[in-house]
Amino acid sequence: ALSKALDEALSLWEQLLEAPGIPGIRSPEQTLSSLQVLAELYRLQGKPLQALQSFLLLRSLCRRLGDGLGTANSLCGISRILLELHCPAQAQVFLEELESCLGREESSE
């Protein structure tokens, strides 16, 4: 039952976030938190592909909102899952993006 509800939530988030630009959401902070929880619940359920999908949506929304730390956090989640899936080359791409993202955060302080 929980898995079906999570799958429905993921599908709804994908539909909402498929258009470019910032979606019409009431609370960006709550939306970011919801996507983070969704990703972690999938991860805890042993569904890494759905967790990865959730983290990718989170990264996309964080970028659109200009949330550098949120973007970095989502990149950590993406990289962790890819490493757990034994995909080091793909994880490296996101780790390099993370490094770049953190460098921009440091220079803006």
Coordinates of C-alpha atoms in Angstrom, one line a residue:
A1 CA 0.0 0.0 0.0
L2 CA 2.8 2.4 0.9
S3 CA 4.7 1.6 -2.3
K4 CA 1.6 2.4 -4.4
A5 CA 1.1 5.7 -2.7
L6 CA 4.8 6.6 -3.2
D7 CA 4.6 5.7 -6.8
E8 CA 1.5 7.9 -7.3
A9 CA 3.3 10.7 -5.5
L10 CA 6.3 10.3 -7.7
S11 CA 4.1 10.4 -10.8
L12 CA 2.4 13.5 -9.7
W13 CA 5.7 15.3 -8.9
E14 CA 7.0 14.3 -12.4
Q15 CA 3.9 15.8 -14.0
L16 CA 4.2 19.0 -12.0
L17 CA 7.9 19.4 -12.7
E18 CA 8.1 18.3 -16.3
A19 CA 7.5 21.8 -17.7
P20 CA 10.6 24.2 -17.6
G21 CA 10.7 27.1 -15.2
I22 CA 9.5 27.4 -11.7
P23 CA 6.3 25.5 -11.1
G24 CA 3.3 27.1 -9.4
I25 CA 3.7 25.8 -5.9
R26 CA 2.6 27.4 -2.7
S27 CA 5.6 26.5 -0.6
P28 CA 8.9 25.8 -2.3
E29 CA 10.4 24.7 1.1
Q30 CA 7.7 22.2 1.8
T31 CA 7.9 20.9 -1.8
L32 CA 11.7 20.4 -1.5
S33 CA 11.2 18.6 1.8
S34 CA 8.5 16.4 0.3
L35 CA 10.8 15.3 -2.5
Q36 CA 13.6 14.6 -0.1
V37 CA 11.3 12.5 2.1
L38 CA 10.0 10.6 -1.0
A39 CA 13.6 9.8 -2.1
E40 CA 14.6 8.6 1.3
L41 CA 11.5 6.5 1.7
Y42 CA 12.2 4.8 -1.6
R43 CA 15.8 4.3 -0.6
L44 CA 14.7 2.7 2.7
Q45 CA 12.3 0.4 0.9
G46 CA 15.2 -0.8 -1.3
K47 CA 13.9 0.8 -4.5
P48 CA 17.0 2.7 -5.7
L49 CA 15.8 3.5 -9.1
Q50 CA 12.7 5.3 -7.8
A51 CA 14.9 7.0 -5.1
L52 CA 17.3 8.1 -7.9
Q53 CA 14.3 9.5 -9.9
S54 CA 13.2 11.4 -6.8
F55 CA 16.6 12.9 -6.2
L56 CA 16.8 13.9 -9.8
L57 CA 13.5 15.8 -9.5
L58 CA 14.8 17.4 -6.3
R59 CA 18.0 18.5 -8.0
S60 CA 16.0 20.0 -10.9
L61 CA 13.7 21.9 -8.6
C62 CA 16.6 23.1 -6.4
R63 CA 18.3 24.4 -9.5
R64 CA 15.2 26.3 -10.7
L65 CA 14.8 27.9 -7.3
G66 CA 18.5 28.8 -7.1
D67 CA 19.0 26.7 -4.0
G68 CA 22.7 25.8 -4.2
L69 CA 22.8 23.9 -0.9
G70 CA 19.7 21.9 -1.8
T71 CA 21.2 21.1 -5.2
A72 CA 24.4 19.9 -3.5
N73 CA 22.4 17.8 -1.1
S74 CA 20.5 16.2 -4.0
L75 CA 23.7 15.5 -5.8
C76 CA 25.0 13.7 -2.7
G77 CA 21.9 11.5 -2.7
I78 CA 22.2 10.8 -6.5
S79 CA 25.9 9.9 -6.1
R80 CA 25.3 7.6 -3.1
I81 CA 22.6 5.7 -4.9
L82 CA 24.7 5.3 -8.1
L83 CA 27.6 4.0 -6.0
E84 CA 25.3 1.6 -4.2
L85 CA 24.2 0.4 -7.7
H86 CA 27.9 -0.1 -8.6
C87 CA 27.9 2.6 -11.2
P88 CA 31.0 4.6 -10.3
A89 CA 31.5 6.3 -13.7
Q90 CA 27.9 7.7 -13.6
A91 CA 28.4 8.7 -9.9
Q92 CA 31.7 10.5 -10.9
V93 CA 29.7 12.8 -13.2
F94 CA 27.4 13.9 -10.4
L95 CA 30.3 14.2 -7.9
E96 CA 32.1 16.6 -10.3
E97 CA 28.8 18.6 -10.6
L98 CA 28.7 18.6 -6.7
E99 CA 32.3 19.9 -6.5
S100 CA 31.4 22.6 -9.0
C101 CA 28.2 23.5 -7.1
L102 CA 30.1 23.7 -3.7
G103 CA 32.8 25.9 -5.3
R104 CA 30.1 28.3 -6.4
E105 CA 28.6 28.3 -2.9
E106 CA 32.0 29.0 -1.4
S107 CA 32.7 31.9 -3.8
S108 CA 29.3 33.5 -3.1
E109 CA 29.9 33.7 0.7

